[in-house]
PDB file of C-alpha atoms in Angstrom:
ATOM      1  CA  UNK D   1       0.000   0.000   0.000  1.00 52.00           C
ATOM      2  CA  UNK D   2       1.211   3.866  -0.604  1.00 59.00           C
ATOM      3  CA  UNK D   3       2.517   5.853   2.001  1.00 69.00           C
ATOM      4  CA  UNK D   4       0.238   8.195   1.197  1.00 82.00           C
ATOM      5  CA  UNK D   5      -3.325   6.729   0.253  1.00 94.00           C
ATOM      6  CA  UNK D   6      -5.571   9.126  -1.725  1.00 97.00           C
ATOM      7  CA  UNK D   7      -8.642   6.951  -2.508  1.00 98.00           C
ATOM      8  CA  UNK D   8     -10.871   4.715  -0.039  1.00 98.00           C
ATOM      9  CA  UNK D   9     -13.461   2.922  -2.322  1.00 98.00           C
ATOM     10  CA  UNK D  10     -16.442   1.822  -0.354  1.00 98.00           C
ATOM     11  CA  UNK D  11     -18.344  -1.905  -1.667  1.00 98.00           C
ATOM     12  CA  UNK D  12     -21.130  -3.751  -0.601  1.00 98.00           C
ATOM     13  CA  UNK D  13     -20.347  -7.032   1.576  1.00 98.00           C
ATOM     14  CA  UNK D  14     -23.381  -8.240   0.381  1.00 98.00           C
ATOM     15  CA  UNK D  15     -22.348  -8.277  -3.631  1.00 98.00           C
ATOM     16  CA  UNK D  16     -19.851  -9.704  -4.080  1.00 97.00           C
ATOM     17  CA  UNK D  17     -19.395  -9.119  -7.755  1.00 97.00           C
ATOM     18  CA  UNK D  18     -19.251  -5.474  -7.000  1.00 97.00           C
ATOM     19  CA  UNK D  19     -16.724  -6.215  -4.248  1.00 98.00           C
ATOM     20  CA  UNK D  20     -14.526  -7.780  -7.184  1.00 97.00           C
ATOM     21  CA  UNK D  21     -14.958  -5.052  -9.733  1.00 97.00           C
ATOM     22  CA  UNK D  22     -13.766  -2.455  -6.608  1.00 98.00           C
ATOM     23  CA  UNK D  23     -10.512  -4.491  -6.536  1.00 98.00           C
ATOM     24  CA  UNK D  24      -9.682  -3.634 -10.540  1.00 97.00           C
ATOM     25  CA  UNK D  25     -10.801  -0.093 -10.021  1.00 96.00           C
ATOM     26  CA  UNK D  26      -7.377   1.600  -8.972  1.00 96.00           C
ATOM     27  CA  UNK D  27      -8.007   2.318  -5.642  1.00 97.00           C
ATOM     28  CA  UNK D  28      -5.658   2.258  -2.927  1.00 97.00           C
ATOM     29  CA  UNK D  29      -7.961   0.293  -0.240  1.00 98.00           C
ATOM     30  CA  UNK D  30     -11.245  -0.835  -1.123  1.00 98.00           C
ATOM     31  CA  UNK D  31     -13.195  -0.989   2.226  1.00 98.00           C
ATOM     32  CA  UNK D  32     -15.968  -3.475   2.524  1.00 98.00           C
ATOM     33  CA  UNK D  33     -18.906  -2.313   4.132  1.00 98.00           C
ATOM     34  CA  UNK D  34     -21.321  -4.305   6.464  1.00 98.00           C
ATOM     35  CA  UNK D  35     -22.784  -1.556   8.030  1.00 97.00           C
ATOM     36  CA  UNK D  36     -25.146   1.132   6.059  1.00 94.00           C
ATOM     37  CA  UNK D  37     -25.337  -0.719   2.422  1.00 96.00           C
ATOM     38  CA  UNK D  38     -26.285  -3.716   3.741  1.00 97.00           C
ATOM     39  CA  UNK D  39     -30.179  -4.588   4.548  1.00 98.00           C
ATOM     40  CA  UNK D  40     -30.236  -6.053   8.095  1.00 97.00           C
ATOM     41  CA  UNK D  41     -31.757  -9.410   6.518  1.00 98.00           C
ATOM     42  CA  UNK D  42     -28.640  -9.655   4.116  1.00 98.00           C
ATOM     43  CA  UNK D  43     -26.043  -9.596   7.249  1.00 98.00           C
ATOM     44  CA  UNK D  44     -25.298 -13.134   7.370  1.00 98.00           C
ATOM     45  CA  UNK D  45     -24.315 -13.323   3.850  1.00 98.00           C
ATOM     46  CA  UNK D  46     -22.424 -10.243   3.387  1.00 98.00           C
ATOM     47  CA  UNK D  47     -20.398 -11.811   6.505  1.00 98.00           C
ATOM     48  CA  UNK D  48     -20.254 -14.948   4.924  1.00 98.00           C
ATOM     49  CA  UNK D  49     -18.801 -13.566   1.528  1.00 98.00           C
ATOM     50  CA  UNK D  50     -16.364 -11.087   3.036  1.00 98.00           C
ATOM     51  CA  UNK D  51     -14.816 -13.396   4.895  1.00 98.00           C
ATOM     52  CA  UNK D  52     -14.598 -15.693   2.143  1.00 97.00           C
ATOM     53  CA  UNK D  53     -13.081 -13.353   0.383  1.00 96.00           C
ATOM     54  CA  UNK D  54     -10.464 -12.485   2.709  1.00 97.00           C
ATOM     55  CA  UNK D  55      -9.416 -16.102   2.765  1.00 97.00           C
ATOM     56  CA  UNK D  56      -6.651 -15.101   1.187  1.00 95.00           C
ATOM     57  CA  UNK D  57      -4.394 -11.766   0.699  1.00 94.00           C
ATOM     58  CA  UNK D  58      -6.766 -10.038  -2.145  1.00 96.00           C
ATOM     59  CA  UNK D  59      -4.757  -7.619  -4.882  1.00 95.00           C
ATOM     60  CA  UNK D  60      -5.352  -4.616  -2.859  1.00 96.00           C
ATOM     61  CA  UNK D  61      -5.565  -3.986   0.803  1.00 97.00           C
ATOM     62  CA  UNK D  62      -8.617  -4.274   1.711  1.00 98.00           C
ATOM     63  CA  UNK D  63     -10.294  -2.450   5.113  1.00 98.00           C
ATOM     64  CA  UNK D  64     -13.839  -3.510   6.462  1.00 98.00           C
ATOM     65  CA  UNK D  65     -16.710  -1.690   8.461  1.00 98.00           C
ATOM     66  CA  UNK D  66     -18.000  -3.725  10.874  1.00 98.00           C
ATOM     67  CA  UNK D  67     -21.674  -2.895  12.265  1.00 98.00           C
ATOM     68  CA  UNK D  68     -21.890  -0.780  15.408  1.00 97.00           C
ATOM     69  CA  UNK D  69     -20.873  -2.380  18.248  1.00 96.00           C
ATOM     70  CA  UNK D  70     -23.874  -1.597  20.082  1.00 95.00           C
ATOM     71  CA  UNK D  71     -25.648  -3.186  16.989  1.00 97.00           C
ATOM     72  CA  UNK D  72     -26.769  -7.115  17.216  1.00 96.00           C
ATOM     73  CA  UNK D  73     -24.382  -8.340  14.589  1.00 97.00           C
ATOM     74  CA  UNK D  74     -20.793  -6.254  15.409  1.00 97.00           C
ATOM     75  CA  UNK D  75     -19.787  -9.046  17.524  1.00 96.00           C
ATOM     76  CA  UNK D  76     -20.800 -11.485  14.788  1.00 97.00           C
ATOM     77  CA  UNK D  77     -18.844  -9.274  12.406  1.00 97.00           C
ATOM     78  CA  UNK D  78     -15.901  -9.277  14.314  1.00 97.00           C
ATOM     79  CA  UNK D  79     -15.814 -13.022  14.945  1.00 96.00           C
ATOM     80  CA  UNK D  80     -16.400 -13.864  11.324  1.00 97.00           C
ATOM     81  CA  UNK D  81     -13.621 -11.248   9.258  1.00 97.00           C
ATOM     82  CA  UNK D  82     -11.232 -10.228  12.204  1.00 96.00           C
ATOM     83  CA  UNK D  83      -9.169 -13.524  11.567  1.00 96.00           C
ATOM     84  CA  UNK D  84      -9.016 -13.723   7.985  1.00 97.00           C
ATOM     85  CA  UNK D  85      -5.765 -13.431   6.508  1.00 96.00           C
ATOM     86  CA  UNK D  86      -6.310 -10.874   4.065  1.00 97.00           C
ATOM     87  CA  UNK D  87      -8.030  -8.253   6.327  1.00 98.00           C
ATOM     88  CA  UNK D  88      -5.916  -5.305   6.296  1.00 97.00           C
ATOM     89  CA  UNK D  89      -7.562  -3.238   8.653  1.00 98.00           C
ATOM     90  CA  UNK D  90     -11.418  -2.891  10.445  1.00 98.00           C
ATOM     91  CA  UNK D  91     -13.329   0.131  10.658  1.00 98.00           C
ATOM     92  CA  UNK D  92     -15.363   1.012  13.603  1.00 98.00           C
ATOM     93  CA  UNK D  93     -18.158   3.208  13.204  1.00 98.00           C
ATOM     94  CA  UNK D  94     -20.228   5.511  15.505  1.00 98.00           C
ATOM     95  CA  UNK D  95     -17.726   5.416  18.191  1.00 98.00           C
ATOM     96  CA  UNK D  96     -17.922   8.058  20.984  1.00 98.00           C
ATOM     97  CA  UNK D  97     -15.190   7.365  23.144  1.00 98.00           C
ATOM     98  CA  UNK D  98     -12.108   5.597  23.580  1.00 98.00           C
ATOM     99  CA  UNK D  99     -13.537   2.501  25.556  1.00 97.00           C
ATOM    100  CA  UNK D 100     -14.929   1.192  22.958  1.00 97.00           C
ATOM    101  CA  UNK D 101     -11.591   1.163  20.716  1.00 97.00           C
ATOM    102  CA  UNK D 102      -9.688  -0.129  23.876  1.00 97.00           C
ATOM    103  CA  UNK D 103     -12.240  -3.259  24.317  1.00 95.00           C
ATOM    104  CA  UNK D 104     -12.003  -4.011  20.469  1.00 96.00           C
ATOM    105  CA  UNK D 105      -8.457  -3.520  20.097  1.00 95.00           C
ATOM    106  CA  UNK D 106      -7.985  -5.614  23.493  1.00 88.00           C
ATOM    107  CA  UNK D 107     -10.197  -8.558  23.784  1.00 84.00           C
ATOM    108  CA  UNK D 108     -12.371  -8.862  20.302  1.00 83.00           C
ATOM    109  CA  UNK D 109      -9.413  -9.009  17.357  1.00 91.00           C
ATOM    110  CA  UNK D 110      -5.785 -10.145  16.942  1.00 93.00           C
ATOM    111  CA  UNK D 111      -3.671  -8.348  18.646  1.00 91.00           C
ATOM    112  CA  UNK D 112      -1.809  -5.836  16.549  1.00 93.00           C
ATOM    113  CA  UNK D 113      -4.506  -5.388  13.711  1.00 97.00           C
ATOM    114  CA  UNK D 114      -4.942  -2.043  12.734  1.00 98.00           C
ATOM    115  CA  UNK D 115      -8.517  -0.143  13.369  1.00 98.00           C
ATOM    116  CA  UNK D 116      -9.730   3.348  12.498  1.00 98.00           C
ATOM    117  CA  UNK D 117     -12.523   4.645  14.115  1.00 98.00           C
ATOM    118  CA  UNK D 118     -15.129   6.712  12.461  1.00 98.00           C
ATOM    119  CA  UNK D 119     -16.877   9.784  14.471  1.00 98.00           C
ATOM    120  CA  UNK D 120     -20.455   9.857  13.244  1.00 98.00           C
ATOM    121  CA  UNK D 121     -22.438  12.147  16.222  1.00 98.00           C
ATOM    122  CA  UNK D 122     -21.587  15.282  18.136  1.00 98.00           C
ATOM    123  CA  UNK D 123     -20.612  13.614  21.281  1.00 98.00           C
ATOM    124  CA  UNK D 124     -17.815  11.321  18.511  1.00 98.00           C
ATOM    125  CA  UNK D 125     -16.701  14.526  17.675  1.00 98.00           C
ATOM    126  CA  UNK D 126     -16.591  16.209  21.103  1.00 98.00           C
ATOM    127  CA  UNK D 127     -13.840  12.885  21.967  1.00 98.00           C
ATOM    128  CA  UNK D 128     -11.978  13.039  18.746  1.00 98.00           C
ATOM    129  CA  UNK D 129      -8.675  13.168  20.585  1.00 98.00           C
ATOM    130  CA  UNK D 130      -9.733  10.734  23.293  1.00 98.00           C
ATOM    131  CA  UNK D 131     -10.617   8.186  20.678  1.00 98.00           C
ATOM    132  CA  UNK D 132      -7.684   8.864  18.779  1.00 98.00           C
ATOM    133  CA  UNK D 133      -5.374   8.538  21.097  1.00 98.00           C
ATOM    134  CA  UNK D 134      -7.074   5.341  23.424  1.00 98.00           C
ATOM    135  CA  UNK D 135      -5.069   2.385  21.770  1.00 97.00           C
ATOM    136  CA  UNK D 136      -1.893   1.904  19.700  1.00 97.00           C
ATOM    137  CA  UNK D 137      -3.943  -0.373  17.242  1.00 97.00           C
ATOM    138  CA  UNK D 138      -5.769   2.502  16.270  1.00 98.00           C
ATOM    139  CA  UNK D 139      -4.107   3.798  13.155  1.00 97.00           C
ATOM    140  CA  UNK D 140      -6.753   7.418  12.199  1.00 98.00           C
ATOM    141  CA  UNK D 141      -9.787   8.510  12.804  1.00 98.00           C
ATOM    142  CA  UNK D 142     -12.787  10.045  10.115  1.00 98.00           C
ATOM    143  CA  UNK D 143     -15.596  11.541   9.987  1.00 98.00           C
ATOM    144  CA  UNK D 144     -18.977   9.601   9.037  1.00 96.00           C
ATOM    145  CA  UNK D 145     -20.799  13.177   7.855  1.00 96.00           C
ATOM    146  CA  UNK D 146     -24.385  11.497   6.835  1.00 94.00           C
ATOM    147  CA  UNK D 147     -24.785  10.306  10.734  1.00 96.00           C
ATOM    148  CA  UNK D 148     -23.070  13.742  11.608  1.00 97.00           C
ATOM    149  CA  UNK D 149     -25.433  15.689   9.481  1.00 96.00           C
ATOM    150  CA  UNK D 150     -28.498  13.991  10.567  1.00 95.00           C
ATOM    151  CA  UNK D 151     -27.241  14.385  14.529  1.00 97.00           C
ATOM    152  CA  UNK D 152     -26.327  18.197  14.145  1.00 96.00           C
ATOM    153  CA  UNK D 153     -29.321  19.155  12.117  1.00 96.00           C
ATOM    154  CA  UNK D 154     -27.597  20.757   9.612  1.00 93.00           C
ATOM    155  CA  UNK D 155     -28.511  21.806   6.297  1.00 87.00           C
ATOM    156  CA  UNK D 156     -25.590  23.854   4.734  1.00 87.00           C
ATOM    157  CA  UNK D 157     -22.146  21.714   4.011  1.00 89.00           C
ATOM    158  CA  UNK D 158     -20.310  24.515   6.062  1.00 90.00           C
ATOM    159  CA  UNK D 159     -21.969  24.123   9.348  1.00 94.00           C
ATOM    160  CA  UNK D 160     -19.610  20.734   9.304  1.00 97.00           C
ATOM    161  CA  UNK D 161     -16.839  22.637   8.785  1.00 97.00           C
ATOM    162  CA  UNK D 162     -16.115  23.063  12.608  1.00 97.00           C
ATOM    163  CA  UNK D 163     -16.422  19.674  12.939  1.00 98.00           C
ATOM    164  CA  UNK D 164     -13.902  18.746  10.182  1.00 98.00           C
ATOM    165  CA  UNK D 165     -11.009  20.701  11.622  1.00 98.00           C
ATOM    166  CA  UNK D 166     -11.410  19.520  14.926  1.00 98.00           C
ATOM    167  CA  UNK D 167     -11.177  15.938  13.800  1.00 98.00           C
ATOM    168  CA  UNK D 168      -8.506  17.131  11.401  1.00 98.00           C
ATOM    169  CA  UNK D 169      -6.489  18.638  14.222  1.00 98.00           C
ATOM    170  CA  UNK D 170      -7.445  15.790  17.090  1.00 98.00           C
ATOM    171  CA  UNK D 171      -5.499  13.420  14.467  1.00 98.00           C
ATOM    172  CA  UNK D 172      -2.513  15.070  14.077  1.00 96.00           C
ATOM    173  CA  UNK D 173      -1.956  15.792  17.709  1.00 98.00           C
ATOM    174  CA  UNK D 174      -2.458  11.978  18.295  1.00 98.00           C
ATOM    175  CA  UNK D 175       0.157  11.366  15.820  1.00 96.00           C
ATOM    176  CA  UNK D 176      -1.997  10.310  13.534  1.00 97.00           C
ATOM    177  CA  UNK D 177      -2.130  10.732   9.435  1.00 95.00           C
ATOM    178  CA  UNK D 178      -4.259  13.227   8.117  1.00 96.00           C
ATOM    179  CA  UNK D 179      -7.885  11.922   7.966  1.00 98.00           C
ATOM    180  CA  UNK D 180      -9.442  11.107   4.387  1.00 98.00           C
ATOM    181  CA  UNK D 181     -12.296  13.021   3.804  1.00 98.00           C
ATOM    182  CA  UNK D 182     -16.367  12.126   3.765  1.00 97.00           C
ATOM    183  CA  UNK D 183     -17.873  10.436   1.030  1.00 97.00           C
ATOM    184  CA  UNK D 184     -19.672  12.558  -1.757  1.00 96.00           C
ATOM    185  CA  UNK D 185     -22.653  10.759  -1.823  1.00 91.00           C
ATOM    186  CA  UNK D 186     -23.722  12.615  -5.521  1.00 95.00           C
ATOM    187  CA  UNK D 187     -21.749  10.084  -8.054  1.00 95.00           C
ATOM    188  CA  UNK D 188     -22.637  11.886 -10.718  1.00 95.00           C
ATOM    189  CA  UNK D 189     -21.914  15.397  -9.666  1.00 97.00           C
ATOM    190  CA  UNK D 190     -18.038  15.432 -10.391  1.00 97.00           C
ATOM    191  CA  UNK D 191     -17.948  19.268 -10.931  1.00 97.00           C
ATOM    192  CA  UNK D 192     -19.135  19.084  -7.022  1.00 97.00           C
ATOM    193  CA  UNK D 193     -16.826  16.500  -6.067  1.00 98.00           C
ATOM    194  CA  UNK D 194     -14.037  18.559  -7.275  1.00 98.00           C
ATOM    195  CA  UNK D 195     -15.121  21.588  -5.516  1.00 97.00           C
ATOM    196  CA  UNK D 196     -15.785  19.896  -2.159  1.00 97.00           C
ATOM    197  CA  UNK D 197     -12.339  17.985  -2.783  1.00 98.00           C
ATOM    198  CA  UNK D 198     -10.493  21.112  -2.925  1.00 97.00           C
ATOM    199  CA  UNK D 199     -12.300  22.666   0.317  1.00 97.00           C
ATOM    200  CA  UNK D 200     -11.464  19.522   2.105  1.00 97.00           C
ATOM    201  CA  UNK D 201      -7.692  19.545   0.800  1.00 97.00           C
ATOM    202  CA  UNK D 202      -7.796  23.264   2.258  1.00 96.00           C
ATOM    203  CA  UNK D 203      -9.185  22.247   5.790  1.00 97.00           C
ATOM    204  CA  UNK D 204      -5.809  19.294   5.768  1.00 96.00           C
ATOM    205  CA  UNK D 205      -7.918  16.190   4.591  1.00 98.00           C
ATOM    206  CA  UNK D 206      -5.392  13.785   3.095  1.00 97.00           C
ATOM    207  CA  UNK D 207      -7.215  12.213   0.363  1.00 98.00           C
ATOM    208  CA  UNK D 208     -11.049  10.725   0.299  1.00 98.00           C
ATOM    209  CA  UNK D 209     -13.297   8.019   0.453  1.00 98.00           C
ATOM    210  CA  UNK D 210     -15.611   7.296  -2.633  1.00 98.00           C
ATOM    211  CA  UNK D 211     -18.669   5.129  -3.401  1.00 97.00           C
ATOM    212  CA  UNK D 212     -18.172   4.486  -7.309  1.00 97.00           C
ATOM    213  CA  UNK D 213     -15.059   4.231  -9.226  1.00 97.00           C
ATOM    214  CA  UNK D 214     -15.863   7.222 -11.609  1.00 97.00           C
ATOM    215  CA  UNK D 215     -14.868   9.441  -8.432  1.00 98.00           C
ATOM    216  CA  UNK D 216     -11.701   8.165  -8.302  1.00 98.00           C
ATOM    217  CA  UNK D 217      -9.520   9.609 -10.752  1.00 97.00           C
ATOM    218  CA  UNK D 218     -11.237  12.629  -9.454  1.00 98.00           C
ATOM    219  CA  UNK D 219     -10.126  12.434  -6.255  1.00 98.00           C
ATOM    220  CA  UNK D 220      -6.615  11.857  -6.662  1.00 96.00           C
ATOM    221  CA  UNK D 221      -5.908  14.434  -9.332  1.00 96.00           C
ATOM    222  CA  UNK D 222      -7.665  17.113  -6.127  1.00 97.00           C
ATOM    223  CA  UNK D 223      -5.486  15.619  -3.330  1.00 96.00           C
ATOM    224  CA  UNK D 224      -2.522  15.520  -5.711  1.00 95.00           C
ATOM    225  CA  UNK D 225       0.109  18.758  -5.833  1.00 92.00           C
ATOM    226  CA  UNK D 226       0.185  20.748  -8.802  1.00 92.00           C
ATOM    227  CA  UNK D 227       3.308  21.327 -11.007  1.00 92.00           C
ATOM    228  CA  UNK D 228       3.273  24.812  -9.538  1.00 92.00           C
ATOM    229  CA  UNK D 229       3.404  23.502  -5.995  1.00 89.00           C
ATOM    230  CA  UNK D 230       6.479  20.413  -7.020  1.00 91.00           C
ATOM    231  CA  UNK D 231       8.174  23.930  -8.373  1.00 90.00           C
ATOM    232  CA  UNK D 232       8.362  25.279  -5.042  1.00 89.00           C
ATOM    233  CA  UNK D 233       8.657  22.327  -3.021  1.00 87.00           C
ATOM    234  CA  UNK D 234      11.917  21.383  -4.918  1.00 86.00           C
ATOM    235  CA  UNK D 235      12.995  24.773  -4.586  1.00 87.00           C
ATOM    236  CA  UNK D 236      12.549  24.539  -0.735  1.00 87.00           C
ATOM    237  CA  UNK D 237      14.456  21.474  -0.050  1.00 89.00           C
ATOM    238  CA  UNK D 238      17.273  22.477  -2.557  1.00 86.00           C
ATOM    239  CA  UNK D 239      17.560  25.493  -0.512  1.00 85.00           C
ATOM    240  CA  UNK D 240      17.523  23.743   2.639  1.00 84.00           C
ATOM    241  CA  UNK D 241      20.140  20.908   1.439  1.00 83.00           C
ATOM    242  CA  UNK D 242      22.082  24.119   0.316  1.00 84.00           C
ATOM    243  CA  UNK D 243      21.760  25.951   3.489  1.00 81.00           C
ATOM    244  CA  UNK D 244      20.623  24.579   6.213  1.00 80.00           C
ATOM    245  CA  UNK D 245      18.452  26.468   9.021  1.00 79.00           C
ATOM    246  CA  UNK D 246      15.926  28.983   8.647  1.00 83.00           C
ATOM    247  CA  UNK D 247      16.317  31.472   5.390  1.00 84.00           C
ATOM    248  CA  UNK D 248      14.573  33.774   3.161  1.00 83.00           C
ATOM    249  CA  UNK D 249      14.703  32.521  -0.570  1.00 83.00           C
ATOM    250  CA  UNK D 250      15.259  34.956  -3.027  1.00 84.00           C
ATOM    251  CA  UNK D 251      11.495  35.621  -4.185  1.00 83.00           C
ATOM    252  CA  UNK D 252      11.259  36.895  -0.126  1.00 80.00           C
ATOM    253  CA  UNK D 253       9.718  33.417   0.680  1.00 84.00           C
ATOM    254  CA  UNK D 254      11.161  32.564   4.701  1.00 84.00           C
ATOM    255  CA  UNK D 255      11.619  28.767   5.158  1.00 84.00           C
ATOM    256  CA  UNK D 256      12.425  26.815   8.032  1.00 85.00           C
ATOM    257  CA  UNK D 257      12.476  23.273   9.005  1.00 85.00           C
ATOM    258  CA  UNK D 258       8.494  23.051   9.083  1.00 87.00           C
ATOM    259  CA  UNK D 259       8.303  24.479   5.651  1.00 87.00           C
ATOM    260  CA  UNK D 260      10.993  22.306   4.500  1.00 84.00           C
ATOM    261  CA  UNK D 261       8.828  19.046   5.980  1.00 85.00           C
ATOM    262  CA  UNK D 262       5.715  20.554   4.188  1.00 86.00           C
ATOM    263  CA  UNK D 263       7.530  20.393   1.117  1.00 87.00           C
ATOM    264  CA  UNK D 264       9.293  17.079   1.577  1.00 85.00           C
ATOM    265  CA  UNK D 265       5.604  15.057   1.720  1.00 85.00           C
ATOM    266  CA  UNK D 266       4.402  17.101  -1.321  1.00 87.00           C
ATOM    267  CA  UNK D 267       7.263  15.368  -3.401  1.00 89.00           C
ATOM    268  CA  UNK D 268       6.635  12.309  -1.488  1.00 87.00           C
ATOM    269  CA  UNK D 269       3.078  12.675  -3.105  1.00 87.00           C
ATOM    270  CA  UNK D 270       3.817  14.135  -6.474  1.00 88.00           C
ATOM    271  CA  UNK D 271       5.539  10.798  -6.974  1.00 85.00           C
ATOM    272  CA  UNK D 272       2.305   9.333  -7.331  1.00 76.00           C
ATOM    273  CA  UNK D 273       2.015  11.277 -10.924  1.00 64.00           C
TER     274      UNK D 273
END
């Protein structure tokens, strides 16, 4: 897997055929879901087939989202995939506070196996730094912004916005990645999707999750840098192998060892091109 994935395409446990076109689709993890796109009378065999699947290491890594834990099939869920050798990582939704991670990542999987935990009400939000910091299994945290939306009543995309950077910000003082951003649940609006992409990149989203492969190519040409932005990053960490310390370029640009880290990960990304 990249250092740096960009795309997080979301399949249906419960078709498996569409599971198996996800894995040809380019993405960097395809994350099998359990949870919201599967009818509760279809849980069985979406459990069944995903851990079938995962019987072996598939082509790409592949994540799953378990039900909620206070649900009646997480524990199911958990039983069934957890073990499977070609589970890369689980996803926990609707958590709201780091107990929950701690009893998963201690007494319900191997030890070891990486979770992320997605924040999907106001109180999820209100513990984003508890959460992300309760286990060392726990590898980033997200937002789930259709439960979010529904919890805080809100109508315009910007009255998530406060919500965004404080998960955004709870995850990097935990050490963790930058977050991927919400799903744009309009597959055919692109023209929005690259819009909403670049707002995200803006807030410090690192890449996106997606629900049909036509976003994809979308997403990663948002989250990539542009040849403008390799221009100066090379620039910076010439300058810096050059000179070391703090300096002014000579456009009047200051740099200094954060600047020259900034610019470091945007060639580690523009490799990607």
């Amino acid at each position: 897997m990249t250092a740096f994935p960009l795309t997080w395409l979301y399949a249906p446990g419960d078709r498996p055929h569409v599971v198996a076109k996800a894995l040809t689709c380019g993405a960097d993890i395809v994350v099998v879901d359990l949870e919201d796109a599967v009818d509760p009378d279809r849980k069985a065999y979406a459990r069944a087939a995903t851990a079938e699947l995962l019987a072996e290491p598939p082509p790409v890594p592949v994540h799953v989202r378990v039900n909620a834990l206070d649900s009646p099939w997480a524990g199911q869920d958990l039983t069934a995939v957890a073990p499977a050798p070609g589970l890369c990582a689980l996803r926990l939704p609707k958590i709201t506070s780091p107990a929950e991670v701690v009893r998963i990542a201690g007494h319900a999987v191997p030890a070891g196996l990486p979770l992320y935990a997605l924040l999907e009400t106001a109180l999820g939000v209100e513990q984003a730094y508890a959460v992300a910091t309760a286990h060392p299994s726990l590898r980033g945290i997200a937002l789930g912004e259709a439960d979010l939306r529904a919890d805080l009543g809100v109508c315009d995309d910007a009255g998530l916005d406060w919500s965004r950077s404080r998960v955004i910000v709870a995850a990097r003082a935990a050490g963790l990645p930058p977050p991927a951003q919400s799903v744009h649940p309009d597959v055919r609006d692109l023209e929005g999707l690259v819009a909403s992409c670049a707002h995200g990149r803006a807030l410090g989203f690192l890449g996106r999750a997606a629900v049909h492969p036509r976003q994809l190519p979308v997403i990663e040409r948002a989250f990539l840098p542009t040849e403008e932005e390799i221009e100066q990053a090379e620039t910076i960490v010439k300058a810096a192998a050059t000179e070391p310390g703090a300096q002014a370029l000579p456009d009047g640009r200051f740099i200094d060892t954060a600047v020259v880290t900034a610019a470091q990960r945007t060639l580690s990304l523009a490799r990607r091109r």
